[in-house]
Short mmCIF file of C-alpha atoms in Angstrom, two decimals:
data_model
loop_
_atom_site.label_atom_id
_atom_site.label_comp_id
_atom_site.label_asym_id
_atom_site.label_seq_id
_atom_site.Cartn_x
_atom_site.Cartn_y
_atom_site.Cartn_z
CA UNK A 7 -12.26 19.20 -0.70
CA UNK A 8 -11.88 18.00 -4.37
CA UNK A 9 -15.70 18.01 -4.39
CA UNK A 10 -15.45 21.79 -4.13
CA UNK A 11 -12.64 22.58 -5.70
CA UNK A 12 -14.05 20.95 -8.69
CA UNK A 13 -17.14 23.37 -9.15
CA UNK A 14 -14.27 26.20 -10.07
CA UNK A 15 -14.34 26.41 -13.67
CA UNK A 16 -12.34 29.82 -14.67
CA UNK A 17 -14.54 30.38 -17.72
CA UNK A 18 -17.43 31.32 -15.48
CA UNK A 19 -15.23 33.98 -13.85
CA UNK A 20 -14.21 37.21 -15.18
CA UNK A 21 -10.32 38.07 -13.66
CA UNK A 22 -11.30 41.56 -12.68
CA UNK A 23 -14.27 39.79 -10.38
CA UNK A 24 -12.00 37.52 -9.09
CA UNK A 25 -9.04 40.25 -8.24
CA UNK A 26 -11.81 42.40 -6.97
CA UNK A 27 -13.00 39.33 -4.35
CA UNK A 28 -9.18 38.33 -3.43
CA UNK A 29 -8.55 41.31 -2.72
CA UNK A 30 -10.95 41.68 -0.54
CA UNK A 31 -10.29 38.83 1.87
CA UNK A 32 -8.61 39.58 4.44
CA UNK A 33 -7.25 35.83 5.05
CA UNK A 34 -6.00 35.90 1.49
CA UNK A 35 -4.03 39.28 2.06
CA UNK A 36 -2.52 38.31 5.15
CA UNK A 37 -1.26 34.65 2.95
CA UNK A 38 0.26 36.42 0.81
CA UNK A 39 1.91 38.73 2.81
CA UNK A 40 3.71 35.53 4.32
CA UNK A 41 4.44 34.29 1.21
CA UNK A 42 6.00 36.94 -0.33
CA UNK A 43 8.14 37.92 3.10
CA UNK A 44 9.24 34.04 2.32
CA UNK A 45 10.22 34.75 -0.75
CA UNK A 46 12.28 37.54 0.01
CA UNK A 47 14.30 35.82 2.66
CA UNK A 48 14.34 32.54 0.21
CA UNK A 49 15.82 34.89 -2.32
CA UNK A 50 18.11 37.71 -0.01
CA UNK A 51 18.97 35.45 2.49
CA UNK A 52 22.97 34.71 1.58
CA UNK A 53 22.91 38.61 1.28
CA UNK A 54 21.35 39.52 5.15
CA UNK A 55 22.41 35.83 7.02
CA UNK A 56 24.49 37.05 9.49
CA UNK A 57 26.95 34.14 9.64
CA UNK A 58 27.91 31.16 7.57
CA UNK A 59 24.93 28.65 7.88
CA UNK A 60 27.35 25.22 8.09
CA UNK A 61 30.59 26.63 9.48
CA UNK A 62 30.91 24.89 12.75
CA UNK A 63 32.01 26.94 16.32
CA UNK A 64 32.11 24.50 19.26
CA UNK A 65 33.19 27.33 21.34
CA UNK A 66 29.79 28.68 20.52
CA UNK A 67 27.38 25.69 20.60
CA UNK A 68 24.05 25.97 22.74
CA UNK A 69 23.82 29.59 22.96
CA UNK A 70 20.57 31.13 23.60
CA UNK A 71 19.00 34.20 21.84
CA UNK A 72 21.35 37.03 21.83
CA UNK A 73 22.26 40.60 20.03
CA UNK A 74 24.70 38.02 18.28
CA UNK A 75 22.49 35.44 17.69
CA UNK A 76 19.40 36.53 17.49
CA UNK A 77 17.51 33.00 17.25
CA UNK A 78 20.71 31.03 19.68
CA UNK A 79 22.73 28.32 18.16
CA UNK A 80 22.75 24.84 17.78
CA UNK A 81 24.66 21.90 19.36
CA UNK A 82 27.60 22.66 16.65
CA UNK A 83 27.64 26.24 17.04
CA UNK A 84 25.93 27.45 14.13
CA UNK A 85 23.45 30.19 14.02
CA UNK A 86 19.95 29.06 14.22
CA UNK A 87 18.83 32.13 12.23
CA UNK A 88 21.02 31.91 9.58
CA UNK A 89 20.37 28.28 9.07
CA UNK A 90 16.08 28.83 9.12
CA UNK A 91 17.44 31.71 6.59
CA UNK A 92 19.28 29.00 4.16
CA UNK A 93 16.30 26.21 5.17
CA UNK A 94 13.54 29.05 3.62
CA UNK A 95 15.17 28.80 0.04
CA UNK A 96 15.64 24.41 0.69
CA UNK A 97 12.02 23.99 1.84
CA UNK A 98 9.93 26.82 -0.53
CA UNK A 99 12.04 25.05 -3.60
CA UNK A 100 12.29 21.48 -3.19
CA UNK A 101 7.52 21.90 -2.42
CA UNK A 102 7.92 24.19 -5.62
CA UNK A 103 9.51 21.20 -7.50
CA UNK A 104 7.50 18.60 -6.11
CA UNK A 105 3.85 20.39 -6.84
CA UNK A 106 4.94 21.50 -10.55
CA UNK A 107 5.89 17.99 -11.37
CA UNK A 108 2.90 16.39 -10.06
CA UNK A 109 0.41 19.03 -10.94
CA UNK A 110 2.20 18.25 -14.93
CA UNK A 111 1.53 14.45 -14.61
CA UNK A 112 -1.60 14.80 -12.98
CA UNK A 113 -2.93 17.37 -15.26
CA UNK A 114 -1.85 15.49 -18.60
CA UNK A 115 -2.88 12.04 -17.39
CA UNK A 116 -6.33 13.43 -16.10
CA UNK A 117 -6.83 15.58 -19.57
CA UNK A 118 -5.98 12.43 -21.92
CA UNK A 119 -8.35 10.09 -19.62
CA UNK A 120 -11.03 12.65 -19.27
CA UNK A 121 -11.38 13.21 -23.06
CA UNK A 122 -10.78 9.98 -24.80
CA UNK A 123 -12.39 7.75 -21.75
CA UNK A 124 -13.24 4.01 -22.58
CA UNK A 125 -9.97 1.46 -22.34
CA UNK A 126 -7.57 4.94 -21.78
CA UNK A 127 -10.01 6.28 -18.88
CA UNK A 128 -10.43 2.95 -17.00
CA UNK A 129 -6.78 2.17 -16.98
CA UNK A 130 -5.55 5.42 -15.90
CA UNK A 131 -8.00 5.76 -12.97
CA UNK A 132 -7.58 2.42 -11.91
CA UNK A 133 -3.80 2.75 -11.49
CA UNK A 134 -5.09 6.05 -9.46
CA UNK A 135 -7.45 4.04 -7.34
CA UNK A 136 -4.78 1.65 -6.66
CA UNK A 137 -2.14 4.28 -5.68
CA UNK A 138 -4.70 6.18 -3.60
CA UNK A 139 -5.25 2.82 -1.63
CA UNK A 140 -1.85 3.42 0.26
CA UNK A 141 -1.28 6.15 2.73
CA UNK A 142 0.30 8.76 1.03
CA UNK A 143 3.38 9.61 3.98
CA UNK A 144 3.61 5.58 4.40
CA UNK A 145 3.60 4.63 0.17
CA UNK A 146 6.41 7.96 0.20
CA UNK A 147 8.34 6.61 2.96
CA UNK A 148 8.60 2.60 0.70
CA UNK A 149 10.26 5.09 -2.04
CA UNK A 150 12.52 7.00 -0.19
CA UNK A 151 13.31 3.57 1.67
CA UNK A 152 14.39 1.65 -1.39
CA UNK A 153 16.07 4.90 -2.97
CA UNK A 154 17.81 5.64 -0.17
CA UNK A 155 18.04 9.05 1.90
CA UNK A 156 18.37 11.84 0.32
CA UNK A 157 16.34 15.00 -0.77
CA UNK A 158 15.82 14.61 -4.36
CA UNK A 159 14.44 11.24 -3.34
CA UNK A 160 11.93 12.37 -1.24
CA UNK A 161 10.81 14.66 -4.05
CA UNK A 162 10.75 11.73 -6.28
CA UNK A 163 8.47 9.75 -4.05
CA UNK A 164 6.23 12.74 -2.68
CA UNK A 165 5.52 13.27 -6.90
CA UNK A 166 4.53 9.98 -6.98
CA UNK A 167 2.76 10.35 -4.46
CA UNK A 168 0.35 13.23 -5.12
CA UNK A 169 0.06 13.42 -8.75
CA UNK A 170 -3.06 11.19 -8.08
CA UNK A 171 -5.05 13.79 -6.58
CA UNK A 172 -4.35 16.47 -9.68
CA UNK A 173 -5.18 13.59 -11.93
CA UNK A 174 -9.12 12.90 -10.78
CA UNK A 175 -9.17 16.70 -10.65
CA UNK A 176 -8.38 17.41 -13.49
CA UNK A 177 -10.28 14.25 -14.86
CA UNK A 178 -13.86 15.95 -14.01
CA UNK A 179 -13.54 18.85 -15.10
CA UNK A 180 -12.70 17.66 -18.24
CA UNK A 181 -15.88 15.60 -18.06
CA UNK A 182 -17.79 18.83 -17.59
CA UNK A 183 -16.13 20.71 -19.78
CA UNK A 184 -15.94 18.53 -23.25
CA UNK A 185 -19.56 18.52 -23.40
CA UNK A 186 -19.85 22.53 -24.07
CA UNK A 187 -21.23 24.19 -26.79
CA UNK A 188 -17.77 25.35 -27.64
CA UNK A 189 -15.89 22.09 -27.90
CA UNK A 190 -18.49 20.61 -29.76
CA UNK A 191 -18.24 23.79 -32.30
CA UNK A 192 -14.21 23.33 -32.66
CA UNK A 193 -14.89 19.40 -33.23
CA UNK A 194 -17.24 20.18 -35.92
CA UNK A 195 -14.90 22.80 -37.85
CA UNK A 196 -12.37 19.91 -37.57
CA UNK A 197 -10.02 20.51 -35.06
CA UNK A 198 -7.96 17.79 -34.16
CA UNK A 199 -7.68 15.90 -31.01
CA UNK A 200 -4.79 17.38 -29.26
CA UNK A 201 -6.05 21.07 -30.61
CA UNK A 202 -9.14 20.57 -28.40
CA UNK A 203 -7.58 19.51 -25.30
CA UNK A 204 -4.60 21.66 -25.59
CA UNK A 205 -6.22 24.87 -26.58
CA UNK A 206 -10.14 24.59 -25.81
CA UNK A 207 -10.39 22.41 -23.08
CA UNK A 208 -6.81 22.44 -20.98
CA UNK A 209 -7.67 26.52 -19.97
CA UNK A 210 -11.15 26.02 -19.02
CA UNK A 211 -9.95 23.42 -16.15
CA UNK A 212 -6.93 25.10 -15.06
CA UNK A 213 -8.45 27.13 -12.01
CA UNK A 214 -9.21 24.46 -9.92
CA UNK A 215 -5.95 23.07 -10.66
CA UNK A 216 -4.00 26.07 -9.18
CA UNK A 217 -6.29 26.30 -5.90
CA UNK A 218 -5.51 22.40 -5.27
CA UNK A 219 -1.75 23.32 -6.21
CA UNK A 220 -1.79 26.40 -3.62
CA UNK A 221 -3.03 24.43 -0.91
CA UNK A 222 -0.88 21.45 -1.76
CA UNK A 223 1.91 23.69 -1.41
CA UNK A 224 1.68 23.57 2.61
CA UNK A 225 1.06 19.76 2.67
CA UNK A 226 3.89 19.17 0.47
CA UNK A 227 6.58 21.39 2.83
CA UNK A 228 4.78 19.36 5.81
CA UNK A 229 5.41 16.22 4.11
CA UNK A 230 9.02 16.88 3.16
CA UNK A 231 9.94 18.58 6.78
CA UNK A 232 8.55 14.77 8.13
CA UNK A 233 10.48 13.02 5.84
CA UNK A 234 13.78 14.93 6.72
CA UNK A 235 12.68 14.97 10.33
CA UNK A 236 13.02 10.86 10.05
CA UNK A 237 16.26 11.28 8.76
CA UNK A 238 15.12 10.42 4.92
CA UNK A 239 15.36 13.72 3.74
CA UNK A 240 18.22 16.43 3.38
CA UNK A 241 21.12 15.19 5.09
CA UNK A 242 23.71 17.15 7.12
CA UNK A 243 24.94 19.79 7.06
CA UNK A 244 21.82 21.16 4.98
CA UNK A 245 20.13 23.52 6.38
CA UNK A 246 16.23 22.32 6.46
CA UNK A 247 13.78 22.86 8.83
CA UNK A 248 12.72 19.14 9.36
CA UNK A 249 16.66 18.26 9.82
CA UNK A 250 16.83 20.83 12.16
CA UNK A 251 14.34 19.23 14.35
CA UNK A 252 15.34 16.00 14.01
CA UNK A 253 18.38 17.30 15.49
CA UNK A 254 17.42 19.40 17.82
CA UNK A 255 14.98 16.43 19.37
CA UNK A 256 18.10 15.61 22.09
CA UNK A 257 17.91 19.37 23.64
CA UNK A 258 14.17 19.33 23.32
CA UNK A 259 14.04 19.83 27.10
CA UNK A 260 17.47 21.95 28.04
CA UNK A 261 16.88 24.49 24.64
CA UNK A 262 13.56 24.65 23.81
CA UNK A 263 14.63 27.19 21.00
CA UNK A 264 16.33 24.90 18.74
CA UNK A 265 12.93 23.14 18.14
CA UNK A 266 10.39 26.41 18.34
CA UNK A 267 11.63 28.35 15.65
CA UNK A 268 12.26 25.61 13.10
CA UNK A 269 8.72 24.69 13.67
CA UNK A 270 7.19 28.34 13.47
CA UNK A 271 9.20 28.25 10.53
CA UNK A 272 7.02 25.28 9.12
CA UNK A 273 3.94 26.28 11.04
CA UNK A 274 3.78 30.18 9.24
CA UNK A 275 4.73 29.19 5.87
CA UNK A 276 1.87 26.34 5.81
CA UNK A 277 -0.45 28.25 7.19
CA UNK A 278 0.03 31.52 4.52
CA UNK A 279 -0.33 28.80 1.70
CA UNK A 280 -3.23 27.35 2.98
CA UNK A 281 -4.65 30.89 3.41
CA UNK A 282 -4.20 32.12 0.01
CA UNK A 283 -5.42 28.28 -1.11
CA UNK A 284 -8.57 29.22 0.59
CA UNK A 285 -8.68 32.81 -0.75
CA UNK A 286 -8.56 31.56 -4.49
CA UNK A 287 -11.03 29.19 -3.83
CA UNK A 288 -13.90 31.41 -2.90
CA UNK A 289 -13.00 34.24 -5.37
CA UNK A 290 -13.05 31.45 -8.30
CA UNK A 291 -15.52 29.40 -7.14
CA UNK A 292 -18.62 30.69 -8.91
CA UNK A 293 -21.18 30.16 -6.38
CA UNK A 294 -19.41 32.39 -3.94
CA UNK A 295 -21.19 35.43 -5.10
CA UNK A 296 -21.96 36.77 -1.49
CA UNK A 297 -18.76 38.84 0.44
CA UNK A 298 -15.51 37.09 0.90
CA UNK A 299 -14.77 35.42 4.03
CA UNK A 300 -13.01 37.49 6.58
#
């Protein structure tokens, strides 16, 4: 994926040609369509909940679908829609937070390594290649083991986990990109180091950057939503779709419902990322000259 993901250099593009070719995929449309009815629940969703999302109700507990309860409730009574209502706004903000922090490392580690290279380059990637030698879920499960459960610690150690990836992204393209005609006309008028990179350089490698973040977006959420699933993540009584499964697992049998909708939860906003991820791609990837995917 990186491989073609790197051959996206926005320069090449024009942003009406690129509109005109994401807007013509119908995949792309339809992602963000989900992402944007996300959004709008993420953002509304204290306003149209229709009941309190931690307020327990044993009278209530194990309810199926109902004019009431439109999704059922859980083993403590809550509402199950009301709680995949609050869990939008958790999930779509902690994989928000995670991808803009690691895209930040990545991207300045990868620019600085990319354009000064020798000693800088080889000790940069090599920390990468060391990092990239662990699992990612397994090296973010160590962290959150020795920080301790807890949700801003699984966003710690999913950063540190994936800000490898943006970093020998961004790291080639800068390769590619130093050697134009451009950058070596601002070096010769005598623009400074951090000039180049900053202002010549750092916009010419950004496209790729954003499809990798798009479609990082649904393997971060997935990667979280595991994480709380084992218990590491948000704790109770947070509403999050991975705790919500982990503690729905004992009715998994008796009320199927209490796991299905979490998980079409996870399933539809993963799959609208991954849909737009793949829209950007072909409308900035240069060699896609032909008619969108549909």
């Amino acid at each position: 994926m990186h491989d073609a993901i790197a051959r996206i250099i926005s320069s090449t593009e024009p942003l009406a040609g690129v509109l005109h070719r994401l807007t013509h995929n119908k995949m792309a449309i339809i992602g963000v369509a989900t992402i944007i009815c996300l959004l709008v629940v993420a953002v509304i969703g204290p306003i149209v909940a229709p009941h309190d999302p931690i307020t327990q109700d044993l009278s209530q507990r194990l309810l199926g679908p109902s004019r009431q309860f439109p999704l059922g409730t859980d083993e403590l009574g809550r509402c199950v829609l009301t709680r995949i209502i609050y869990g939008a706004r958790s999930s779509l903000l902690t994989a928000v937070t995670i991808v803009a922090a690691a895209v930040i490392i990545g991207l300045f580690l990868g620019l600085v390594a990319g354009y000064f290279g020798g000693l800088v380059d080889e000790t940069i990637m090599r920390v990468v290649d060391i990092m990239l030698a662990f699992p990612g879920i397994i090296f973010a499960l160590v962290i959150v083991g020795i920080l301790g459960p807890g949700l801003l610690n699984v966003m710690i150690g999913l950063v540190l986990v994936h800000w490898t990836g943006y970093a020998r992204l961004m790291r080639g393209s800068v390769l590619s990109v130093k050697e134009q005609t451009f950058v070596e006309a601002a070096r010769a008028i005598g623009a400074g180091p951090t000039r180049i990179m900053f202002r010549h350089i750092l916009p010419n490698c950004l496209a790729p950057i954003v499809v990798m973040a798009t479609l990082g977006m649904g393997h971060i959420i997935l990667a979280a939503a595991a994480l709380s699933f084992l218990g590491l993540g948000a704790q109770p009584p947070t509403p999050e779709w991975g705790a919500m499964l982990n503690s729905a697992r004992t009715f998994m049998r008796s009320h199927s419902y209490l796991m299905t909708f979490p998980g079409l939860a996870i399933m539809l906003t993963v799959l609208g990322f991954n849909l737009l991820g793949d829209g950007l791609r072909d409308a900035l990837d240069p060699h896609q000259k032909g008619s969108p995917r549909e």
